[in-house]
PDB file of C-alpha atoms and ligand atoms in Angstrom:
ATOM      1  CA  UNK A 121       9.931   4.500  15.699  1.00 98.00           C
ATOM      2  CA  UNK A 122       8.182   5.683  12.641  1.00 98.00           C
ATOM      3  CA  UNK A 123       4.281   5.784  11.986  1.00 98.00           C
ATOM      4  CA  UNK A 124       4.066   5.790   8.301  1.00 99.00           C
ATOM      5  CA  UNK A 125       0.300   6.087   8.029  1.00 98.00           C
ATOM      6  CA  UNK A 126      -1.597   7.498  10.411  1.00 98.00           C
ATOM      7  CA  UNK A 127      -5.257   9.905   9.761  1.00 98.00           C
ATOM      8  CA  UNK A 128      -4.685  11.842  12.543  1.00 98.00           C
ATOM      9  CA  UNK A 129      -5.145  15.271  11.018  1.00 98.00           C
ATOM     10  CA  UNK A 130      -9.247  16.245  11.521  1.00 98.00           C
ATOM     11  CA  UNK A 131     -12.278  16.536   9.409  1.00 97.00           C
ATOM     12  CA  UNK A 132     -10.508  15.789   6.573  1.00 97.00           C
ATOM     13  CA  UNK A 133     -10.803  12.500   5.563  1.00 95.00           C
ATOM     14  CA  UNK A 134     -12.942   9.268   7.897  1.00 95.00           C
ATOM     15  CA  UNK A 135      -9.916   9.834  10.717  1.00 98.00           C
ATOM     16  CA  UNK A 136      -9.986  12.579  13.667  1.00 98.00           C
ATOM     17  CA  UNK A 137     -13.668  14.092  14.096  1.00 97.00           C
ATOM     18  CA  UNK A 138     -11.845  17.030  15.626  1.00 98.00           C
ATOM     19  CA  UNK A 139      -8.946  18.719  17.360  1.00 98.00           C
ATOM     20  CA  UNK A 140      -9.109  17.236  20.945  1.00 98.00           C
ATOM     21  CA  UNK A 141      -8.970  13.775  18.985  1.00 98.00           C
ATOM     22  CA  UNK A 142      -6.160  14.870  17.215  1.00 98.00           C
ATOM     23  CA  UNK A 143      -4.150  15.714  19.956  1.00 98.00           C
ATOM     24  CA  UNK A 144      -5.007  12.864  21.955  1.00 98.00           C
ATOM     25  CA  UNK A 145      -3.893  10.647  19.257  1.00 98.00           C
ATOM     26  CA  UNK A 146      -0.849  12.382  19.146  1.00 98.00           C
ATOM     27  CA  UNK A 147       0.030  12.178  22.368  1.00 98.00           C
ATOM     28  CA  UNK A 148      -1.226   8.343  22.363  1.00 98.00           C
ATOM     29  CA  UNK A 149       1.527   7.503  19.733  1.00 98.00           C
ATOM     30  CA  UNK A 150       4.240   9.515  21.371  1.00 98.00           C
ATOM     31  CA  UNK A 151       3.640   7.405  24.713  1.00 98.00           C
ATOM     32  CA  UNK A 152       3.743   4.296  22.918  1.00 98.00           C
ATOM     33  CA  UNK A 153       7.706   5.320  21.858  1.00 98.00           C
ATOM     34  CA  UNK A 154       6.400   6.761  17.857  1.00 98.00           C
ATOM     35  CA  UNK A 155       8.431   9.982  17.523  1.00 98.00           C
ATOM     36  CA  UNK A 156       7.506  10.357  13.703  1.00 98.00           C
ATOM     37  CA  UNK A 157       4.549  10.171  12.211  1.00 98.00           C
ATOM     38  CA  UNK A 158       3.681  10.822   8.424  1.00 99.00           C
ATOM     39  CA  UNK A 159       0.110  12.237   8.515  1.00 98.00           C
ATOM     40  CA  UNK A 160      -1.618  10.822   5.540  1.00 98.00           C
ATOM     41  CA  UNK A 161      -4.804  11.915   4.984  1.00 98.00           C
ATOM     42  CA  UNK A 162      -6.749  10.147   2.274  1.00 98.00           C
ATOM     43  CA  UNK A 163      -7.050  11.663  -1.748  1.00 98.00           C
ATOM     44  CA  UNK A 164      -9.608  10.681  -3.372  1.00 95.00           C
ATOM     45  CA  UNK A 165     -10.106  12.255  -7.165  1.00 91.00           C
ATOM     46  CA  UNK A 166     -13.490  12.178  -7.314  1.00 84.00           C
ATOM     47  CA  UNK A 167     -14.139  13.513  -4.237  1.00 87.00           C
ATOM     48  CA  UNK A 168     -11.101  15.847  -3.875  1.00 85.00           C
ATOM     49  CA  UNK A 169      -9.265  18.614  -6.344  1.00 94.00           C
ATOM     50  CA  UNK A 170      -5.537  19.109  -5.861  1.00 97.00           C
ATOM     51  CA  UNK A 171      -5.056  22.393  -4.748  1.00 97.00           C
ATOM     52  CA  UNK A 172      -8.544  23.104  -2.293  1.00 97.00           C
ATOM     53  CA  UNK A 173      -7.117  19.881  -0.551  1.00 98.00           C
ATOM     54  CA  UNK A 174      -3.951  21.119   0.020  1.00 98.00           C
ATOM     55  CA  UNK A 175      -5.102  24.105   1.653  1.00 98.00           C
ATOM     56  CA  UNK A 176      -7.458  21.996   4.129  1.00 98.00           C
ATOM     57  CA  UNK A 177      -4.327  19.744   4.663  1.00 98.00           C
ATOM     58  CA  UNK A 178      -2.608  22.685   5.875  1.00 98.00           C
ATOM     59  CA  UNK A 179      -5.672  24.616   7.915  1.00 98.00           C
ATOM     60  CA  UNK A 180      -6.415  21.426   9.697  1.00 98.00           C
ATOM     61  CA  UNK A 181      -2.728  21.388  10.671  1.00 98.00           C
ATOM     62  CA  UNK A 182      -2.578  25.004  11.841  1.00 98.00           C
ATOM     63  CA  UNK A 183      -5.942  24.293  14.161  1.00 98.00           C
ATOM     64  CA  UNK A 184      -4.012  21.617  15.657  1.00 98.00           C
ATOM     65  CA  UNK A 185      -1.115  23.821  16.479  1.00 98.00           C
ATOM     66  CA  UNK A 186      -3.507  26.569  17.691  1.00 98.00           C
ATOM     67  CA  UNK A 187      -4.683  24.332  20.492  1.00 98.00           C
ATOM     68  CA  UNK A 188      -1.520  22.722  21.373  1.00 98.00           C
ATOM     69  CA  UNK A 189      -0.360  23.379  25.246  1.00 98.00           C
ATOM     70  CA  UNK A 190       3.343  24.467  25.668  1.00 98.00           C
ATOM     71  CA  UNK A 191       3.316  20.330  27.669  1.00 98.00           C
ATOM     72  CA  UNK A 192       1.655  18.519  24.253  1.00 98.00           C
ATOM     73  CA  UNK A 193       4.524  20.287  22.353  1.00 98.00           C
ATOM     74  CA  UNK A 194       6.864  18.375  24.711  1.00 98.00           C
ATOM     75  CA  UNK A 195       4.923  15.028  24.246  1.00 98.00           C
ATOM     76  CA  UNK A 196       3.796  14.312  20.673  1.00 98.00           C
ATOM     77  CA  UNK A 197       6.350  12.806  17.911  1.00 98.00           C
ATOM     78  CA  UNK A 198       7.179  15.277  14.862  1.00 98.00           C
ATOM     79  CA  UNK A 199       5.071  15.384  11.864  1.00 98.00           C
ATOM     80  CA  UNK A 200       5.563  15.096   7.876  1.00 98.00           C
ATOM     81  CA  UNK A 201       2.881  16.091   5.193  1.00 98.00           C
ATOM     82  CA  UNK A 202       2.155  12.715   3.269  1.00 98.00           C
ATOM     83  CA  UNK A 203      -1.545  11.323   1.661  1.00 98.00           C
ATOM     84  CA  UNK A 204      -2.533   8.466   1.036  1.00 98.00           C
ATOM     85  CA  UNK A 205      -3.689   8.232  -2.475  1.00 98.00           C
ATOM     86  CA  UNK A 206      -6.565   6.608  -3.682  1.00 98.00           C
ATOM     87  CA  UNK A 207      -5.681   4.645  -6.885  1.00 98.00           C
ATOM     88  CA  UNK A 208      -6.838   5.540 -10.360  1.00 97.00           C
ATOM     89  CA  UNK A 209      -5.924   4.583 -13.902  1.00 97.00           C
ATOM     90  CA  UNK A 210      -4.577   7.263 -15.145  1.00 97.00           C
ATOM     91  CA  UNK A 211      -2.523   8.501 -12.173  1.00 98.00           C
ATOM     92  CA  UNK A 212       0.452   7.620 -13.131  1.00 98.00           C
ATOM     93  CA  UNK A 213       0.311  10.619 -15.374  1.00 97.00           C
ATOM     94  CA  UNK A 214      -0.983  12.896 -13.125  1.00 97.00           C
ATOM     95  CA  UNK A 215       1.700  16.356 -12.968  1.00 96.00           C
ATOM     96  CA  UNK A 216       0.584  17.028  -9.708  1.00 96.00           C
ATOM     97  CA  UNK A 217       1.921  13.709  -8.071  1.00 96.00           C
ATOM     98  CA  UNK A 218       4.661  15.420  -6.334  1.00 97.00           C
ATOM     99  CA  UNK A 219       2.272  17.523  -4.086  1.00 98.00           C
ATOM    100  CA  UNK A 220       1.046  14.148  -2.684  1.00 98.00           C
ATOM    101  CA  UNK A 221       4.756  12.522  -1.685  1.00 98.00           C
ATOM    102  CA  UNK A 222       5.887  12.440   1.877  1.00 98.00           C
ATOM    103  CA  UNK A 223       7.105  16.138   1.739  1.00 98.00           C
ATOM    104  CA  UNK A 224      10.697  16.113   1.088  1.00 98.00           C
ATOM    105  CA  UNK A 225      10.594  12.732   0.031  1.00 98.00           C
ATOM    106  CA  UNK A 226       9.992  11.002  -3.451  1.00 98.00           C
ATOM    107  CA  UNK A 227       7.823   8.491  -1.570  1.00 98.00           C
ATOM    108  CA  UNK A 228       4.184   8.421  -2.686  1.00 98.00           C
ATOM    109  CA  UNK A 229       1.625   6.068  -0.982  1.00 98.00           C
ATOM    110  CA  UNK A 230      -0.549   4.563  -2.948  1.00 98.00           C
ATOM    111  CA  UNK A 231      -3.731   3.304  -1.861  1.00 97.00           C
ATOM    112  CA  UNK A 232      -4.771  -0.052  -4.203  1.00 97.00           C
ATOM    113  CA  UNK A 233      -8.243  -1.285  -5.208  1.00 94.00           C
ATOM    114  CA  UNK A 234     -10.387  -3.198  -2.520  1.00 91.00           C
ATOM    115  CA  UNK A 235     -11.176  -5.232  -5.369  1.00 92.00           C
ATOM    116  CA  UNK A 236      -9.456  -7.948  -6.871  1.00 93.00           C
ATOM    117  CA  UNK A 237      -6.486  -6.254  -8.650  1.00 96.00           C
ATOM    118  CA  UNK A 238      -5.990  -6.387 -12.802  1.00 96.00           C
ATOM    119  CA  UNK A 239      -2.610  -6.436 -14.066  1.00 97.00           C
ATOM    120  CA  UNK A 240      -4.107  -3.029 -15.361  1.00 97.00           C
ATOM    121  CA  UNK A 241      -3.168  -1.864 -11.862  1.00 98.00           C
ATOM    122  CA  UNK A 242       0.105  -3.398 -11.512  1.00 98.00           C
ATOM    123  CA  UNK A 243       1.110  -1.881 -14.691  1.00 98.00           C
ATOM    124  CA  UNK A 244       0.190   1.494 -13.634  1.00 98.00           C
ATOM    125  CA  UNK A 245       2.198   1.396 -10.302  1.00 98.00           C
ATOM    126  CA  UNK A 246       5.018  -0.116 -11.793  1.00 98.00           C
ATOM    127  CA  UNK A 247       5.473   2.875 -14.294  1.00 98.00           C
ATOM    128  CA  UNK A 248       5.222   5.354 -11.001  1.00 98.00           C
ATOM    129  CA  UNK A 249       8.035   3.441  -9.847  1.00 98.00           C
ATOM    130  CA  UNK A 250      10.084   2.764 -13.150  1.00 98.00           C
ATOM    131  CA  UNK A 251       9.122   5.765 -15.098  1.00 98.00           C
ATOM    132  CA  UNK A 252       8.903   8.307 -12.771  1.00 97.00           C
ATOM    133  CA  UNK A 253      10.742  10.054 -10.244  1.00 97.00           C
ATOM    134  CA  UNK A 254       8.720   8.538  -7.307  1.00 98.00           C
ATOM    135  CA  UNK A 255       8.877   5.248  -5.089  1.00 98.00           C
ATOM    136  CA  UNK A 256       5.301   3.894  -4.644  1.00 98.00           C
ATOM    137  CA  UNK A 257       4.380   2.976  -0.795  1.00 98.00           C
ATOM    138  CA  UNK A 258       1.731   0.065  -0.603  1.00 98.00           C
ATOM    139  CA  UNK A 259       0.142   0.901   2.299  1.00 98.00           C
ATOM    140  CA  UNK A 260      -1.346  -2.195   4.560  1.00 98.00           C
ATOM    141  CA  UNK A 261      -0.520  -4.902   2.629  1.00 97.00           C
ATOM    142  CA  UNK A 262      -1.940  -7.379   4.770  1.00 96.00           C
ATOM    143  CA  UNK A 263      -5.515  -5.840   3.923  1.00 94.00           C
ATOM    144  CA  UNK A 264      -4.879  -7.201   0.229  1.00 93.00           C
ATOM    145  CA  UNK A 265      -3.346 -10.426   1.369  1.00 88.00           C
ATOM    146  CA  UNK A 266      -7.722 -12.010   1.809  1.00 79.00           C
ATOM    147  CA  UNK A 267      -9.165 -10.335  -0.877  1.00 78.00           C
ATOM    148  CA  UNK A 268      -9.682 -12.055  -3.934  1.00 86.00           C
ATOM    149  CA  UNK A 269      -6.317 -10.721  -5.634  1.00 93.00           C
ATOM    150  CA  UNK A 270      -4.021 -13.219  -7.272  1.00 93.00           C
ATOM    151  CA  UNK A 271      -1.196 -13.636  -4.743  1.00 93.00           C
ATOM    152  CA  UNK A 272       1.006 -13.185  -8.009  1.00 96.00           C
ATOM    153  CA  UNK A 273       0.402  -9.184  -7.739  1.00 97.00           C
ATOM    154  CA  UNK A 274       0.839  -9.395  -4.121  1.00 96.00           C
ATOM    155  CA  UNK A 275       4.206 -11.186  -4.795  1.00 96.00           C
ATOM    156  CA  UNK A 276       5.016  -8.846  -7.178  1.00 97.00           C
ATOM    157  CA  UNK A 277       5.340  -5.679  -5.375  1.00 98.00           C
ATOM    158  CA  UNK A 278       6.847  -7.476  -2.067  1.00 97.00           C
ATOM    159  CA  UNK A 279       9.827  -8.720  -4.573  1.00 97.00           C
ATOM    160  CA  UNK A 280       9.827  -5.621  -6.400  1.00 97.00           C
ATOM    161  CA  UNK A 281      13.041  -3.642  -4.847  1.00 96.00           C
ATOM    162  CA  UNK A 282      11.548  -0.240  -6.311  1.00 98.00           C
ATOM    163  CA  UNK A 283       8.813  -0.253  -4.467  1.00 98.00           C
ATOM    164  CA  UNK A 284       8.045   0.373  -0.519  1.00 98.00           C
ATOM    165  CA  UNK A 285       5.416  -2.201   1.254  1.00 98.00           C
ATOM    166  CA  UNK A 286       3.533  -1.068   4.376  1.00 98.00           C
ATOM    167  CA  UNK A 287       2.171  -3.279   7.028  1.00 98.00           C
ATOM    168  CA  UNK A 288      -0.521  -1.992   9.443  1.00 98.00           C
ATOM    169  CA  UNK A 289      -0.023  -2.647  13.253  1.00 98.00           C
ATOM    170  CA  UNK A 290      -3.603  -4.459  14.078  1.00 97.00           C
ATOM    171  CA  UNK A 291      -2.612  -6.803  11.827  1.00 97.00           C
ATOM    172  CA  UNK A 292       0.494  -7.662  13.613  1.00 98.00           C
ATOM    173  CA  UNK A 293      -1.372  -7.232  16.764  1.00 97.00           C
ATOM    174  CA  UNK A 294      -3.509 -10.336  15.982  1.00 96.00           C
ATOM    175  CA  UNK A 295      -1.713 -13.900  17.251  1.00 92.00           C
ATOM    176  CA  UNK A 296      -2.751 -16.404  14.558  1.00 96.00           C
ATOM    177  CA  UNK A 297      -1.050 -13.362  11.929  1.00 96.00           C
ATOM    178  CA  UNK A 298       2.375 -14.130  12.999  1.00 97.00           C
ATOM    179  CA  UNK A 299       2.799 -17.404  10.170  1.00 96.00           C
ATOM    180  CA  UNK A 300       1.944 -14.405   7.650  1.00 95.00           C
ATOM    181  CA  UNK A 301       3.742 -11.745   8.637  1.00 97.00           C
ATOM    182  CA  UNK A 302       6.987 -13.189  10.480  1.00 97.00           C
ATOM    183  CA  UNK A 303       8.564 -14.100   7.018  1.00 97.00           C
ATOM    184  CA  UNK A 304       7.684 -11.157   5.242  1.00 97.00           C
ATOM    185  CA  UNK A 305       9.102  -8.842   7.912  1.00 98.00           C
ATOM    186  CA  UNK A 306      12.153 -10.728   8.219  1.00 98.00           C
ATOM    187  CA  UNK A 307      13.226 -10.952   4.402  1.00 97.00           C
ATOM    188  CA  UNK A 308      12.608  -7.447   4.509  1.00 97.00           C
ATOM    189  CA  UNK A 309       9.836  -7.832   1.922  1.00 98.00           C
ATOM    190  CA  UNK A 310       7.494  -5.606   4.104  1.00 98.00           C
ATOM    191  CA  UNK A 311      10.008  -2.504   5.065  1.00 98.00           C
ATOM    192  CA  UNK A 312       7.647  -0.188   7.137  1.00 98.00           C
ATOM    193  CA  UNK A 313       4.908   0.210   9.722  1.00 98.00           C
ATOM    194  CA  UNK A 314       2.321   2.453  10.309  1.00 98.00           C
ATOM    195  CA  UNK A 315      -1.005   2.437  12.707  1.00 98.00           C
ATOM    196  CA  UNK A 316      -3.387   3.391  10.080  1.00 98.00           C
ATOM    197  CA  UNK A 317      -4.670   5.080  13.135  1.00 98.00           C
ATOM    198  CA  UNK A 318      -8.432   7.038  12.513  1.00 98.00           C
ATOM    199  CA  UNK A 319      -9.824   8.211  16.135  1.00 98.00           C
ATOM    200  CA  UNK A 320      -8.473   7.599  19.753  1.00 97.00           C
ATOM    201  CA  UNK A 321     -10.665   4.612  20.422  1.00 95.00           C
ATOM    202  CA  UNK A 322     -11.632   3.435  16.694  1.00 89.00           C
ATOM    203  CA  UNK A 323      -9.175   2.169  14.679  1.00 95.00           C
ATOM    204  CA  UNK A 324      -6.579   3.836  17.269  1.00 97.00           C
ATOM    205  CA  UNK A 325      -2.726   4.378  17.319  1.00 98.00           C
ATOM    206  CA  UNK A 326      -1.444   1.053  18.414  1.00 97.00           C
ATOM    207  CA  UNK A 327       1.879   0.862  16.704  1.00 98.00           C
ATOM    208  CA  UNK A 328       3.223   0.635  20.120  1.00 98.00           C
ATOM    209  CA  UNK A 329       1.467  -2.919  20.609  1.00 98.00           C
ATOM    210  CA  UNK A 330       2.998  -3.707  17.421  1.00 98.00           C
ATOM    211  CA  UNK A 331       6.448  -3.151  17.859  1.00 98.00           C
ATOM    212  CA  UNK A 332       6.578  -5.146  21.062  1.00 97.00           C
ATOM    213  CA  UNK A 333       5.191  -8.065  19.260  1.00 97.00           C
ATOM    214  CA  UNK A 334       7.811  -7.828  16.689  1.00 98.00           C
ATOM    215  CA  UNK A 335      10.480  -7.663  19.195  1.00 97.00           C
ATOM    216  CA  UNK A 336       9.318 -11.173  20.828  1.00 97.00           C
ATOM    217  CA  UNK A 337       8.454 -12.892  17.188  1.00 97.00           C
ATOM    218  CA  UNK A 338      11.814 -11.160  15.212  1.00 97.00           C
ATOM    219  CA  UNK A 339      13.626  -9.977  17.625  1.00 97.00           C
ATOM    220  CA  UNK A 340      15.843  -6.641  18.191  1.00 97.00           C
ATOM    221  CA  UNK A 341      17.880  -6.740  15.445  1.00 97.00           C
ATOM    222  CA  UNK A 342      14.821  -6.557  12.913  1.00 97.00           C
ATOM    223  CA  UNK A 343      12.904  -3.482  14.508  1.00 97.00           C
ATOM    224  CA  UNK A 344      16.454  -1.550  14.237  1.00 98.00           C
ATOM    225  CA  UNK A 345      16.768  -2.576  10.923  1.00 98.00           C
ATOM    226  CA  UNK A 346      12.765  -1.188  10.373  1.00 98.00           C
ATOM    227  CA  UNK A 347      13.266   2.322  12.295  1.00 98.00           C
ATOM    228  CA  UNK A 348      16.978   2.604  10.238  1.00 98.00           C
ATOM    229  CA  UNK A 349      15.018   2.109   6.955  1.00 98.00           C
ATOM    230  CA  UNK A 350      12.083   4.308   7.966  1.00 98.00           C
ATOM    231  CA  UNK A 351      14.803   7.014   8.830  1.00 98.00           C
ATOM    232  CA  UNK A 352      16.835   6.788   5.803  1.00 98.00           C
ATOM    233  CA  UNK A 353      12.948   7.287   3.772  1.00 98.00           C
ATOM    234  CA  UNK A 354      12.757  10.004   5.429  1.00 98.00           C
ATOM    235  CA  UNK A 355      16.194  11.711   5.325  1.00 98.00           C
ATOM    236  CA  UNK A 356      15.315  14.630   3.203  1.00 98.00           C
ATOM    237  CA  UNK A 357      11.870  14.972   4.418  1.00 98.00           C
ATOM    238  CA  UNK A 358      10.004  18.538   5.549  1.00 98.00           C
ATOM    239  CA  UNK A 359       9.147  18.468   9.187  1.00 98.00           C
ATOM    240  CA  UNK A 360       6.191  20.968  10.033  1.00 98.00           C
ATOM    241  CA  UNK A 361       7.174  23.770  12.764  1.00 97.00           C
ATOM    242  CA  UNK A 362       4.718  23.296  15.414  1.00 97.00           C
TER     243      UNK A 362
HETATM  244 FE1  LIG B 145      -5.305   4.705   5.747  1.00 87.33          FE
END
């Protein structure tokens, strides 16, 4: 299976405070059967500029390499360059927006408001995925799901066939979830999964929780069709030598 979101990559963002968590988490995912992850370490404009945060993308990467053992090579899943995005206004005009897709890809994940969203918002996404060569990712949906934002807009991009809607894995992990989630996962509205993972005992990988509770509440068929999907996203993508 596929982790789609993940902050695994250290000192970069609020995930990994450092190598040995990196690797751990690594190696936490691969045991729990995740042989992909995306690493998406967050963007945030005000805080970040395009090109120094590529380069720390890519150092923090190559200290992760520099540590790994000849065995963690044999036990961690594969990993794709991806970000998640903080959103802003305007950034559906940005011309560096292909530097933040899943590398390879033409998926971009797009990190929404944690306040109530305007159809300001909406209209801004939709012309990344209408007007542009990229898909938008939502990434955890189910955060949005109890704020204060009109279920309409929530609605809207789980119907929307041009765009990509994340779930995370704690909230599948919780029991009185599954009357939320089952039917969303089902109709396909949510098509991917991802930990959302920060630190090896905060906010950890537990994707591996998540897909056995799928299995019991959907059933076989539906994780296939997840892990096909996920695959097929990332066809094209740019795995990074480790
Ligand atoms: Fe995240």
């Amino acid at each position: 299976m596929i982790d789609f979101h993940t902050h695994i990559l250290h000192h970069i963002d609020d995930g990994s405070h450092n190598v040995v968590e990196s690797i751990q988490m690594l190696r936490m995912s691969y045991e729990q059967g995740i042989d992909t992850v995306v690493l998406t370490p967050h963007f945030h404009l005000g805080e970040h500029q395009i090109g120094p945060w590529l380069e720390e993308r890519q150092l923090r990467f190559d200290q992760i390499c520099q540590y790994l053992t000849e065995d963690d090579k044999k036990h961690i899943p594969r990993m794709i360059f991806g970000a998640e995005v903080e959103f802003q206004p305007d950034m559906n005009h940005w011309d560096y927006l292909d530097k933040l897709r899943i590398n390879g890809t033409n998926y971009i994940m797009t990190e929404m408001p944690f306040m109530p969203w305007t159809g300001e918002n909406i209209k801004v996404i939709d012309d990344i995925a209408l007007h542009t060569p990229f898909t938008p990712i939502i990434p955890h949906i189910d955060r949005y799901m109890h704020t204060f934002t009109p279920e309409k807009y929530i609605r809207h991009f789980l119907e929307m066939p041009e765009v990509i809607v994340q779930m995370n894995a704690i909230y599948i992990n919780g029991v009185h979830n599954v009357p939320f989630y089952k039917p969303m996962i089902e109709s396909g509205q949510v098509q991917i999964l991802g930990s959302d993972c920060h630190s090896p005992e905060w906010r950890q990988p537990d994707l591996g929780m998540a897909i056995r509770r799928l299995r019991e509440v959907c059933g076989d068929s539906i994780l296939e069709r997840i892990d096909a999907f996920g695959r097929e996203m990332l066809r094209d993508a740019i795995y990074q030598e480790v």
